[in-house]
XYZ file of C-alpha atoms in Angstrom:
731
model
C 11.779 86.237 -30.692
C 8.738 87.964 -32.989
C 6.837 86.141 -35.355
C 8.102 88.723 -37.926
C 11.988 87.988 -37.045
C 11.198 84.053 -37.115
C 10.005 85.074 -40.597
C 12.461 87.455 -41.798
C 15.108 84.752 -40.899
C 13.344 81.569 -41.872
C 10.765 82.060 -45.139
C 13.596 82.775 -48.017
C 15.261 79.471 -47.299
C 14.100 75.715 -48.611
C 13.729 72.673 -45.896
C 17.321 71.961 -45.678
C 18.679 75.085 -45.474
C 16.166 75.818 -42.607
C 16.786 72.913 -40.626
C 20.636 73.770 -40.942
C 20.323 77.436 -39.406
C 17.659 75.793 -36.627
C 20.143 73.118 -35.600
C 20.787 72.280 -32.160
C 24.184 75.016 -30.936
C 26.438 71.997 -31.412
C 28.402 71.394 -33.880
C 27.789 71.320 -37.221
C 29.079 70.569 -40.631
C 27.055 72.178 -43.788
C 28.017 70.206 -46.984
C 27.128 72.964 -49.151
C 26.630 71.979 -52.999
C 27.875 74.730 -55.766
C 25.042 77.066 -56.283
C 23.176 76.181 -53.056
C 22.852 78.876 -51.313
C 25.811 78.506 -48.530
C 26.386 82.269 -47.886
C 22.808 82.576 -47.198
C 22.575 79.685 -45.032
C 25.710 80.986 -42.880
C 24.450 84.140 -43.058
C 21.018 83.896 -41.222
C 22.967 81.356 -38.723
C 24.357 84.461 -37.445
C 21.249 85.969 -37.214
C 18.938 82.880 -35.753
C 21.554 82.675 -32.993
C 21.514 86.036 -31.834
C 17.821 86.813 -32.308
C 16.237 82.931 -31.594
C 18.862 81.653 -29.289
C 19.745 85.219 -27.517
C 23.143 84.660 -28.014
C 25.368 88.080 -27.813
C 26.933 89.128 -31.073
C 30.259 89.032 -28.638
C 29.724 85.349 -28.426
C 30.059 84.869 -32.038
C 33.424 85.038 -34.654
C 32.576 84.656 -38.753
C 35.945 83.657 -40.264
C 36.102 83.908 -43.817
C 39.231 84.088 -46.952
C 38.279 86.929 -48.534
C 38.031 90.611 -47.245
C 35.428 91.083 -49.996
C 33.149 88.113 -48.717
C 33.542 89.225 -45.085
C 32.474 93.142 -46.090
C 29.524 90.906 -48.007
C 28.427 88.812 -45.055
C 28.686 91.378 -42.455
C 26.340 94.110 -44.262
C 24.116 90.917 -45.020
C 23.934 90.258 -41.118
C 23.481 93.834 -40.611
C 20.370 93.916 -43.232
C 19.307 90.611 -42.008
C 19.295 92.007 -38.351
C 17.724 95.457 -39.417
C 21.016 97.013 -37.100
C 24.741 97.541 -36.844
C 26.323 94.115 -35.655
C 28.377 95.415 -32.606
C 30.932 93.401 -31.018
C 30.777 91.161 -33.912
C 33.720 89.966 -35.321
C 33.427 88.636 -39.391
C 36.810 88.792 -40.844
C 39.095 86.892 -42.776
C 41.886 84.419 -40.819
C 44.978 86.462 -41.308
C 42.700 89.443 -40.659
C 41.321 88.344 -37.707
C 45.003 87.293 -36.904
C 46.153 90.558 -37.170
C 43.612 91.678 -34.835
C 45.014 89.240 -32.309
C 48.228 90.243 -32.443
C 47.765 94.353 -32.650
C 46.539 93.320 -28.794
C 48.555 91.129 -27.796
C 51.728 92.277 -29.755
C 54.306 92.313 -26.151
C 52.726 88.683 -25.787
C 53.512 87.693 -28.654
C 57.235 89.365 -28.895
C 56.730 91.833 -31.412
C 56.955 95.496 -31.834
C 54.423 97.575 -31.162
C 54.316 99.115 -34.455
C 54.404 96.090 -36.791
C 54.038 96.471 -40.153
C 52.753 93.844 -42.774
C 54.687 92.773 -45.586
C 53.438 91.837 -49.228
C 54.467 89.040 -51.016
C 56.781 91.106 -53.204
C 57.795 92.633 -50.329
C 58.679 89.239 -48.900
C 60.424 88.075 -51.970
C 62.945 90.719 -52.255
C 64.323 90.586 -48.257
C 64.383 86.913 -49.676
C 66.765 87.594 -52.484
C 68.781 90.247 -50.110
C 69.179 87.165 -47.345
C 70.414 84.788 -50.436
C 72.971 87.558 -51.489
C 74.488 88.218 -48.345
C 74.519 84.899 -47.281
C 76.536 83.962 -50.647
C 74.380 82.062 -51.786
C 74.010 81.666 -56.183
C 70.698 83.251 -57.115
C 70.538 81.262 -59.995
C 70.489 78.038 -57.832
C 68.228 79.387 -55.139
C 65.984 80.723 -56.532
C 63.997 83.673 -54.042
C 60.506 82.715 -55.677
C 60.762 78.609 -54.803
C 62.619 79.745 -51.173
C 59.761 81.947 -50.809
C 57.426 78.941 -51.263
C 59.579 76.497 -49.323
C 59.489 79.450 -46.242
C 55.483 80.046 -46.841
C 54.682 76.039 -46.760
C 56.492 75.343 -43.634
C 54.853 78.642 -41.983
C 51.409 76.620 -43.579
C 52.256 73.300 -41.765
C 53.058 75.299 -38.377
C 56.842 74.679 -38.607
C 59.899 77.183 -37.505
C 63.255 75.921 -38.493
C 63.952 74.406 -35.189
C 61.204 72.007 -35.913
C 63.083 71.049 -39.344
C 65.503 68.378 -40.041
C 67.713 68.466 -43.301
C 69.221 64.582 -42.352
C 72.478 65.983 -44.536
C 70.081 66.819 -47.222
C 72.921 69.896 -48.358
C 69.605 71.461 -50.322
C 67.341 71.094 -46.774
C 69.995 72.811 -44.883
C 70.388 75.957 -47.264
C 66.450 76.415 -47.132
C 66.469 76.147 -43.205
C 68.980 78.380 -43.017
C 67.646 80.944 -44.975
C 64.211 80.376 -43.487
C 66.315 80.790 -39.848
C 67.945 84.303 -41.522
C 64.760 85.525 -42.736
C 63.294 85.109 -39.292
C 65.570 86.896 -37.625
C 65.729 89.573 -40.261
C 61.582 89.925 -39.987
C 62.151 89.897 -36.036
C 65.196 92.973 -36.332
C 62.791 94.752 -38.490
C 59.372 94.600 -36.905
C 57.779 93.160 -39.539
C 55.470 89.944 -40.689
C 54.644 88.110 -43.763
C 50.891 86.678 -43.686
C 51.852 83.077 -43.056
C 53.496 84.328 -40.068
C 50.166 86.245 -38.939
C 48.271 82.990 -38.217
C 51.733 81.268 -36.824
C 52.426 83.734 -34.818
C 48.189 84.029 -33.427
C 48.665 80.205 -32.981
C 51.564 80.359 -31.159
C 50.201 83.329 -28.929
C 47.329 81.041 -27.514
C 49.950 77.794 -27.147
C 52.352 79.796 -24.728
C 49.660 81.926 -23.203
C 47.010 79.616 -21.693
C 45.096 82.633 -20.148
C 45.190 84.216 -23.277
C 43.732 81.626 -25.280
C 40.887 81.113 -21.980
C 39.633 84.289 -22.509
C 39.065 84.255 -26.399
C 38.012 80.213 -26.069
C 35.003 81.951 -22.888
C 34.326 84.771 -25.314
C 33.662 83.036 -28.672
C 31.564 80.110 -28.350
C 30.582 79.674 -31.859
C 32.913 80.093 -34.498
C 31.399 79.826 -37.997
C 33.764 79.114 -40.639
C 33.111 79.603 -44.452
C 34.481 77.998 -47.559
C 35.918 75.262 -44.795
C 37.426 73.109 -47.525
C 40.017 75.677 -48.131
C 41.408 75.278 -44.876
C 45.432 74.371 -44.515
C 46.974 72.865 -41.480
C 47.460 75.944 -39.343
C 44.215 77.293 -40.346
C 42.858 73.929 -38.874
C 44.809 74.082 -35.849
C 44.014 77.225 -35.198
C 39.951 76.384 -35.365
C 40.507 73.291 -33.259
C 42.967 75.185 -30.266
C 40.309 78.370 -29.998
C 36.894 76.347 -30.064
C 38.764 73.931 -26.838
C 36.565 71.528 -25.443
C 33.215 73.515 -24.836
C 33.075 75.740 -27.908
C 31.147 75.313 -30.944
C 31.863 75.016 -34.463
C 29.296 75.950 -37.539
C 31.581 74.916 -40.755
C 30.222 75.807 -44.280
C 31.766 73.956 -47.063
C 31.764 71.559 -50.505
C 34.548 69.203 -50.658
C 34.099 68.572 -54.110
C 35.347 72.118 -54.553
C 38.553 71.591 -52.896
C 40.925 72.785 -55.079
C 43.598 74.668 -53.811
C 45.776 71.642 -52.705
C 48.363 73.282 -54.117
C 49.086 76.259 -52.219
C 48.076 74.283 -48.891
C 44.641 73.769 -48.350
C 44.072 70.621 -47.440
C 40.470 68.023 -48.360
C 41.084 65.933 -45.624
C 40.029 68.957 -42.738
C 36.141 68.846 -44.028
C 36.801 64.725 -44.067
C 37.853 65.362 -40.122
C 35.434 67.369 -38.738
C 33.251 64.659 -37.604
C 36.133 62.331 -36.142
C 37.516 65.551 -34.915
C 34.634 67.960 -33.177
C 31.849 65.793 -31.104
C 28.714 65.217 -32.039
C 29.077 66.774 -35.445
C 25.514 67.166 -37.466
C 25.740 67.150 -40.838
C 23.115 68.482 -43.177
C 23.645 68.516 -47.609
C 22.666 71.411 -49.547
C 21.989 69.750 -52.978
C 19.308 72.091 -53.815
C 21.364 74.039 -56.958
C 19.920 77.748 -58.199
C 22.160 78.432 -60.468
C 22.518 75.517 -63.451
C 20.091 73.624 -65.683
C 19.560 69.882 -65.296
C 21.557 68.564 -67.936
C 24.743 70.705 -66.390
C 23.875 69.260 -62.984
C 23.060 65.449 -64.287
C 26.607 66.016 -66.117
C 28.553 67.523 -63.067
C 27.257 64.803 -60.865
C 28.171 62.360 -63.075
C 31.961 63.255 -63.642
C 32.552 64.210 -59.700
C 30.791 60.339 -58.713
C 34.324 59.051 -60.099
C 36.242 60.705 -57.433
C 36.641 58.188 -54.250
C 37.137 60.268 -51.430
C 34.623 62.579 -51.257
C 31.591 62.994 -48.295
C 29.158 62.640 -51.507
C 26.194 64.483 -52.595
C 24.104 64.853 -55.985
C 23.103 68.516 -57.209
C 19.541 69.025 -58.376
C 17.392 71.848 -59.640
C 13.682 72.309 -59.730
C 14.294 74.230 -63.243
C 14.396 72.540 -66.920
C 16.895 70.415 -68.012
C 17.943 73.113 -70.571
C 20.442 72.590 -73.396
C 22.430 69.423 -73.712
C 26.330 69.591 -73.021
C 28.196 71.022 -76.064
C 31.294 68.961 -77.051
C 33.537 70.934 -79.844
C 36.558 68.428 -81.206
C 38.505 70.826 -82.729
C 41.332 70.428 -85.607
C 43.643 72.510 -83.365
C 44.449 75.071 -81.089
C 43.626 77.931 -83.370
C 40.501 76.323 -84.867
C 38.796 75.778 -81.067
C 39.739 79.669 -80.538
C 38.138 80.336 -83.830
C 34.601 78.116 -83.080
C 34.781 79.791 -79.389
C 35.120 83.683 -80.466
C 32.804 82.771 -83.714
C 29.709 81.502 -80.789
C 30.129 84.469 -78.525
C 29.865 86.457 -81.316
C 26.275 84.601 -82.059
C 25.660 85.112 -78.611
C 25.773 88.680 -79.291
C 23.717 88.984 -82.088
C 20.970 87.093 -80.449
C 20.866 89.541 -77.501
C 23.505 88.429 -75.210
C 25.785 89.978 -73.219
C 29.918 89.653 -73.388
C 30.314 89.495 -69.901
C 28.069 86.469 -69.951
C 30.563 84.839 -71.532
C 33.233 83.191 -69.861
C 36.449 81.237 -70.989
C 37.862 78.921 -68.869
C 41.768 77.030 -68.645
C 43.626 75.065 -66.934
C 46.693 76.422 -68.102
C 47.354 80.390 -68.262
C 49.635 80.063 -71.046
C 46.316 78.739 -72.870
C 45.122 81.995 -72.635
C 47.268 83.451 -76.079
C 45.694 82.054 -78.685
C 42.367 82.861 -77.162
C 43.152 86.439 -77.214
C 44.552 86.499 -80.272
C 41.128 85.249 -81.444
C 39.643 87.858 -79.561
C 41.609 90.744 -81.219
C 41.233 89.818 -84.354
C 37.339 89.992 -84.044
C 37.647 92.990 -82.940
C 35.436 91.793 -79.640
C 36.631 93.472 -75.943
C 37.735 91.424 -73.557
C 39.521 90.597 -69.633
C 42.401 88.478 -68.604
C 40.538 88.121 -64.657
C 43.348 88.383 -61.929
C 44.992 91.484 -63.634
C 47.001 93.552 -60.690
C 44.806 94.898 -57.914
C 44.775 98.944 -56.973
C 47.463 98.153 -54.020
C 49.482 95.791 -56.215
C 50.583 98.881 -58.462
C 54.166 99.716 -58.722
C 53.557 103.053 -58.619
C 50.940 102.611 -54.899
C 53.175 100.542 -53.546
C 56.318 102.993 -54.098
C 53.476 105.145 -52.292
C 53.279 103.609 -49.555
C 56.095 102.286 -48.551
C 57.063 105.765 -47.600
C 54.006 105.948 -45.892
C 55.388 102.486 -43.936
C 58.607 103.601 -43.797
C 57.560 107.391 -42.063
C 55.622 105.245 -39.842
C 58.639 102.505 -38.894
C 62.037 103.387 -39.997
C 62.703 99.933 -39.217
C 61.014 98.648 -42.168
C 63.798 96.886 -44.119
C 61.392 96.054 -47.220
C 60.183 99.503 -47.268
C 63.440 100.983 -47.186
C 64.366 98.369 -50.016
C 61.471 99.654 -52.364
C 62.323 103.510 -51.777
C 66.057 104.301 -51.128
C 66.731 104.704 -54.430
C 63.122 106.294 -55.847
C 63.017 108.854 -57.433
C 67.166 108.356 -58.481
C 69.545 110.135 -55.162
C 72.516 108.606 -55.822
C 72.755 106.049 -53.319
C 74.227 102.894 -55.606
C 74.375 99.384 -54.838
C 77.904 99.234 -53.568
C 76.583 101.566 -51.286
C 73.896 99.821 -49.930
C 75.933 96.764 -50.430
C 77.862 98.401 -47.260
C 74.579 98.817 -45.325
C 73.771 95.683 -45.463
C 76.875 94.446 -44.026
C 76.608 96.396 -41.532
C 72.907 95.986 -40.152
C 74.295 91.850 -40.880
C 77.292 92.421 -38.337
C 75.528 94.822 -36.072
C 72.152 93.438 -35.856
C 70.784 96.464 -36.166
C 68.101 97.727 -39.060
C 69.298 98.976 -41.855
C 68.012 102.681 -41.797
C 70.171 102.152 -37.992
C 72.948 101.047 -39.802
C 72.973 103.784 -42.172
C 72.498 106.289 -39.684
C 75.753 105.297 -37.938
C 78.060 105.198 -41.331
C 76.694 108.945 -42.032
C 77.643 109.697 -38.288
C 81.021 108.450 -38.809
C 81.613 109.152 -42.474
C 82.884 105.593 -43.093
C 82.077 106.177 -46.774
C 83.224 108.957 -49.680
C 82.071 112.577 -49.126
C 78.959 111.538 -52.008
C 77.908 108.851 -50.581
C 77.457 109.903 -47.414
C 75.764 113.178 -48.203
C 73.169 110.942 -50.626
C 72.122 109.081 -47.587
C 71.909 112.539 -45.312
C 69.334 113.656 -47.665
C 67.384 110.868 -47.304
C 67.631 110.541 -44.073
C 66.473 114.376 -43.998
C 63.786 113.565 -46.272
C 61.824 111.154 -44.358
C 62.464 112.781 -41.159
C 61.247 115.897 -43.299
C 58.304 114.080 -44.086
C 56.857 112.306 -40.894
C 57.590 115.631 -39.295
C 55.599 117.226 -41.355
C 52.384 114.986 -41.760
C 52.337 114.773 -38.021
C 48.969 116.276 -37.230
C 47.482 116.267 -40.691
C 43.813 114.224 -41.822
C 44.809 110.503 -43.359
C 44.121 111.601 -47.479
C 46.462 114.833 -46.150
C 49.098 112.973 -45.343
C 49.022 110.625 -48.178
C 48.962 113.810 -50.546
C 51.989 115.246 -49.038
C 53.942 112.094 -48.959
C 53.674 111.682 -52.812
C 54.065 115.705 -53.645
C 57.571 115.778 -51.564
C 58.558 112.819 -51.746
C 59.215 113.307 -55.257
C 57.220 110.592 -56.645
C 54.916 112.980 -58.967
C 57.417 114.354 -60.352
C 59.516 111.283 -61.178
C 56.730 109.675 -62.864
C 55.602 112.470 -64.978
C 58.869 112.083 -66.541
C 57.705 109.006 -68.230
C 55.215 110.940 -70.173
C 52.815 109.521 -72.256
C 49.283 107.134 -71.460
C 51.415 104.968 -68.934
C 52.638 108.059 -66.520
C 49.315 108.962 -66.978
C 47.581 106.800 -65.473
C 50.158 106.087 -62.722
C 49.366 109.512 -61.541
C 45.934 108.895 -61.800
C 45.951 105.939 -59.605
C 48.054 108.314 -57.575
C 45.500 110.337 -57.201
C 42.929 107.688 -56.826
C 45.514 106.727 -53.571
C 44.497 110.396 -51.711
C 40.508 109.258 -52.232
C 41.355 105.804 -50.463
C 42.220 107.282 -47.879
C 39.752 109.967 -47.988
C 37.074 107.515 -47.948
C 38.713 105.125 -45.516
C 37.155 104.506 -42.186
C 39.315 102.403 -39.172
C 37.081 99.909 -37.762
C 35.475 100.111 -34.377
C 38.010 97.174 -33.015
C 41.105 99.475 -34.558
C 39.614 102.176 -32.058
C 39.044 100.186 -29.404
C 42.655 99.103 -29.760
C 44.515 102.513 -29.988
C 45.383 101.871 -33.666
C 46.397 105.402 -35.347
C 44.516 105.644 -38.442
C 47.306 105.191 -40.729
C 48.397 102.656 -39.316
C 44.925 100.872 -39.891
C 45.226 102.021 -43.476
C 48.699 100.313 -44.183
C 47.112 97.439 -42.310
C 44.086 97.478 -44.811
C 46.461 98.043 -48.155
C 48.066 94.876 -47.341
C 45.605 92.419 -46.467
C 43.906 93.874 -49.666
C 47.558 92.887 -51.770
C 47.389 89.844 -50.318
C 44.272 88.684 -52.060
C 44.418 88.090 -55.847
C 40.900 88.952 -56.950
C 39.861 90.982 -60.301
C 37.892 94.030 -59.931
C 34.374 94.291 -61.852
C 34.148 94.034 -65.509
C 32.142 96.049 -67.894
C 30.882 94.125 -71.245
C 33.567 92.350 -72.546
C 34.137 88.418 -72.597
C 36.011 87.174 -69.064
C 39.027 85.471 -69.389
C 40.670 83.055 -66.748
C 41.950 79.762 -65.101
C 39.763 77.298 -63.919
C 41.029 77.856 -60.140
C 40.258 82.023 -60.902
C 36.690 80.835 -61.699
C 35.697 79.349 -58.328
C 32.074 80.805 -56.343
C 31.502 82.803 -60.096
C 28.863 82.200 -62.537
C 28.003 82.610 -65.820
C 25.615 82.061 -68.920
C 27.259 80.760 -70.903
C 30.911 78.659 -70.448
C 33.204 77.420 -72.582
C 35.833 75.002 -71.018
C 38.854 75.078 -73.433
C 41.682 72.674 -73.650
C 39.874 70.059 -72.480
C 42.624 67.341 -73.085
C 44.543 64.627 -71.321
C 47.974 66.458 -70.408
C 46.515 69.639 -70.325
C 43.642 68.692 -68.171
C 43.869 66.963 -66.255
C 47.257 67.995 -65.907
C 50.609 65.798 -66.967
C 51.701 66.100 -63.682
C 48.779 65.022 -61.936
C 47.626 62.124 -63.812
C 49.229 59.037 -62.740
C 48.474 60.529 -58.740
C 45.607 59.140 -57.427
C 44.788 62.632 -54.793
C 46.143 64.677 -57.411
C 43.925 63.493 -60.254
C 40.559 63.674 -57.680
C 41.390 67.512 -57.196
C 41.789 67.777 -61.214
C 38.440 66.181 -61.343
C 37.506 68.530 -58.686
C 38.489 71.172 -60.693
C 36.870 70.155 -64.214
C 33.689 70.013 -61.461
C 34.055 73.696 -60.404
C 34.311 74.418 -64.001
C 31.474 72.837 -65.136
C 28.885 74.189 -62.205
C 30.021 77.948 -63.047
C 27.582 77.437 -66.512
C 24.054 78.710 -65.843
C 22.918 78.439 -69.297
C 25.153 76.810 -71.645
C 28.352 74.691 -71.564
C 30.760 73.802 -73.854
C 34.016 71.554 -73.689
C 36.555 71.833 -76.674
C 39.738 70.350 -76.928
C 41.622 70.613 -80.230
C 43.263 67.014 -82.422
C 46.430 69.063 -82.306
C 48.211 71.793 -80.129
C 51.139 73.993 -80.434
C 53.153 73.525 -76.792
C 56.031 74.708 -76.152
C 57.139 75.395 -79.360
C 55.799 71.785 -80.622
C 52.625 70.915 -82.385
C 51.350 67.321 -80.930
C 48.403 65.083 -81.141
C 46.482 65.648 -78.557
C 43.622 63.153 -77.166
C 40.795 63.931 -75.284
C 40.664 64.052 -71.407
C 39.203 61.056 -69.435
C 36.717 63.631 -67.843
C 34.825 63.736 -71.488
C 34.513 60.366 -71.128
C 33.189 60.824 -67.696
C 30.250 62.545 -68.790
C 26.927 60.062 -70.097
C 26.488 60.087 -73.720
C 23.071 61.203 -73.311
C 23.693 64.497 -71.680
C 25.946 65.386 -75.018
C 25.584 66.713 -77.904
C 29.044 66.480 -80.182
C 29.435 69.508 -82.510
C 31.732 68.742 -85.690
C 32.050 71.575 -88.154
C 31.951 69.368 -91.476
C 34.968 70.849 -93.187
C 37.249 70.867 -90.201
C 40.160 67.954 -91.142
C 40.683 65.317 -88.648
C 42.194 61.967 -88.769
C 39.120 61.245 -86.784
C 35.566 59.749 -87.833
C 32.728 61.656 -87.324
C 30.858 60.717 -84.586
C 27.569 59.612 -85.151
C 24.264 61.414 -82.754
C 24.986 60.176 -79.159
C 28.343 59.190 -79.544
C 30.985 60.798 -78.589
C 34.908 61.270 -79.922
C 36.190 58.965 -77.275
C 33.423 56.500 -78.682
C 34.666 56.877 -81.986
C 38.698 56.595 -81.032
C 37.606 53.392 -79.047
C 35.253 51.671 -81.785
C 37.935 52.514 -84.622
C 41.062 50.820 -82.750
C 39.414 47.677 -82.059
C 37.727 47.605 -85.405
C 41.155 48.044 -87.168
C 43.976 47.116 -84.639
C 42.404 45.264 -81.507
C 43.824 47.504 -78.852
C 41.768 49.724 -76.962
C 42.798 52.632 -74.693
C 44.519 52.165 -71.357
C 45.286 48.737 -72.454
C 49.198 47.946 -71.771
C 50.760 46.582 -74.521
C 54.596 45.352 -75.460
C 56.951 46.565 -77.955
C 59.964 44.588 -78.753
C 62.367 47.204 -78.715
C 61.094 49.768 -76.131
C 59.143 47.222 -73.454
C 56.026 48.126 -71.656
C 53.291 50.899 -72.091
C 50.283 52.318 -71.520
C 47.822 53.286 -75.153
C 47.179 56.525 -75.353
C 45.495 57.743 -78.929
C 45.067 56.460 -82.205
C 44.670 57.880 -85.840
C 44.070 57.001 -89.011
C 43.173 54.135 -91.383
C 44.740 51.166 -92.616
C 48.467 50.838 -93.421
C 48.123 54.797 -92.570
C 47.329 53.923 -88.580
C 49.486 55.055 -86.222
C 49.220 54.117 -82.119
C 50.512 56.292 -79.380
C 52.222 54.618 -76.652
C 53.508 55.419 -73.679
C 56.130 53.544 -72.705
C 57.151 52.942 -69.199
C 61.239 53.130 -69.783
C 61.479 55.572 -72.783
C 58.536 57.799 -72.729
C 55.679 58.700 -74.874
C 56.243 57.316 -79.158
C 54.133 57.518 -81.952
C 54.312 54.514 -84.169
C 52.885 53.003 -87.838
C 50.717 49.972 -86.883
C 51.573 48.457 -89.815
C 55.468 47.418 -88.379
C 54.815 47.988 -84.663
C 53.995 44.778 -83.610
C 52.165 45.369 -80.312
C 51.300 42.551 -78.277
C 48.443 43.203 -75.583
C 50.920 42.275 -72.651
């Protein structure tokens, strides 16, 4: 490798980044703190392996979690190499699994033209199964069943692996799971969870295929390792085998997706499962000021189960972390919007400001305050292009022309536009398919041939068959964008949406036009071409994989609202953490579970480290939730930030039952001081009440005869009591 190549790879890196990139080619774990340049390390590691170690791109496999991240990674690698990275596999877990199954569809027990179902199609299929099995949809909620099936697949479990132990609920869940699998197999479709599970089973059941990939991919590079679930971790271990080397980059302090199957234990287990692991800690932060980092470090240090690191910056300390105690949620929203207005007046951009919250329900009051101020905003996580109704309808037509047995697509568009195929007709088609073991299309075809329905119904079905057959015939030989355009016009979709009239209809029509443009600009990748995929199948797979991701598009200059989970990986000059209150954040369902509480704290850490220059944490003393206005207390997370890093903000005319803090004291300090002086009690102390039994002190307000205390009783729940009559004793 030339001196120029070495300089290009190593010069942009700091010392510890350089050590990780140049590490010997063994197993490596890079603990990359927030804003520490983890993607840079991964990209430069790949370049180092190819240019310095002389490895072929053919022997490298790089895996991440989103198509966007995979695309950016490949682009940065090729920019660094100054040449296309031919033969290098870079993709998401799902994308790579899909590629494997396309290449080995027969060994995997799939039909050659199998299609991918997105989440909505999967839920529709499950709803149909529940109805066919005679189960009450109110009791067996499709979305819950979908969650159950997907969670089992993430754990690598098929129906045959599950035991119901005479539990009626579990027995029915397993039965639905089994019927669902049979339906997918019959119709030649797979869901996202199936991609990973089926690829893993392919290797287990065909050692010769596994050995081939193990010999090829000697080096596995995995991004966001803390987000891997059970099947993904098993997948990596199996592919690595005894001789493969894994370069894992992640941050256990940013593991916040446990609710969707991610296991922080995977990154903790890495050194035990992969021999002779080298560990590097990237702790220099290039995003936030010193005070923000110090506050985040102090907060996360309260977690016991962590590998440990301490973020630092060469930059200045910056502003103190602001903590605003609002009178109620309306006051909180007003304060935030006023601050953003001041930011803009001083030359800042609205898009540099992010409002982060634990629950989606919190956004309503914030949105109303922004609307009143006439301040443009956007809620991050809206529908992506391929998730929109009109786009999914057009794609369903395309899928049905490609695969007549695709039940999800059949169900979506059999009566869109309306063509006289009613619910009773469809129920009979479903019954016929279930009894014969055929697809819906085959069952419909048989009914038409045998004329086993009234003539009007048979005519409607016959016209539908003729339409799909004609569309399939007419698009043969056309370019991809011409196929899409033909389908949109000749399926009746364009005329259907034109009838809606108004702005909404215009938006739908513009989206359909954009789908044609998407087809015009679509290019198959090298692997898809090598594997003999036709362009339409590749495009449909691309659409499904894109729809599986939940990320918003780029914004104009508007305030950005999002949940804390959505904020991971982003950064903003000014961040507001809203509603940082006990029961809300940490969430009430997590506060009593040590593992879930640690994940809540990691979520707070993620939120804090999104801020580059200014961080404001706010809470409301009173908040309207679920129709009732309740008294709230500041989150324990606020008290875990050292007081010397906090600037307590109080508006003088804000009504409050609490004393105004003196400089350097947090509101929590004031509550504790007031309680001890007035009652001798402390927050978190266990007390006994003659009627309600034992409980824990949660909150305190007022003075003298008007003082009240909130206690969460073990058997009676949370109650507010007048101190004058409570007669509480310390347990």
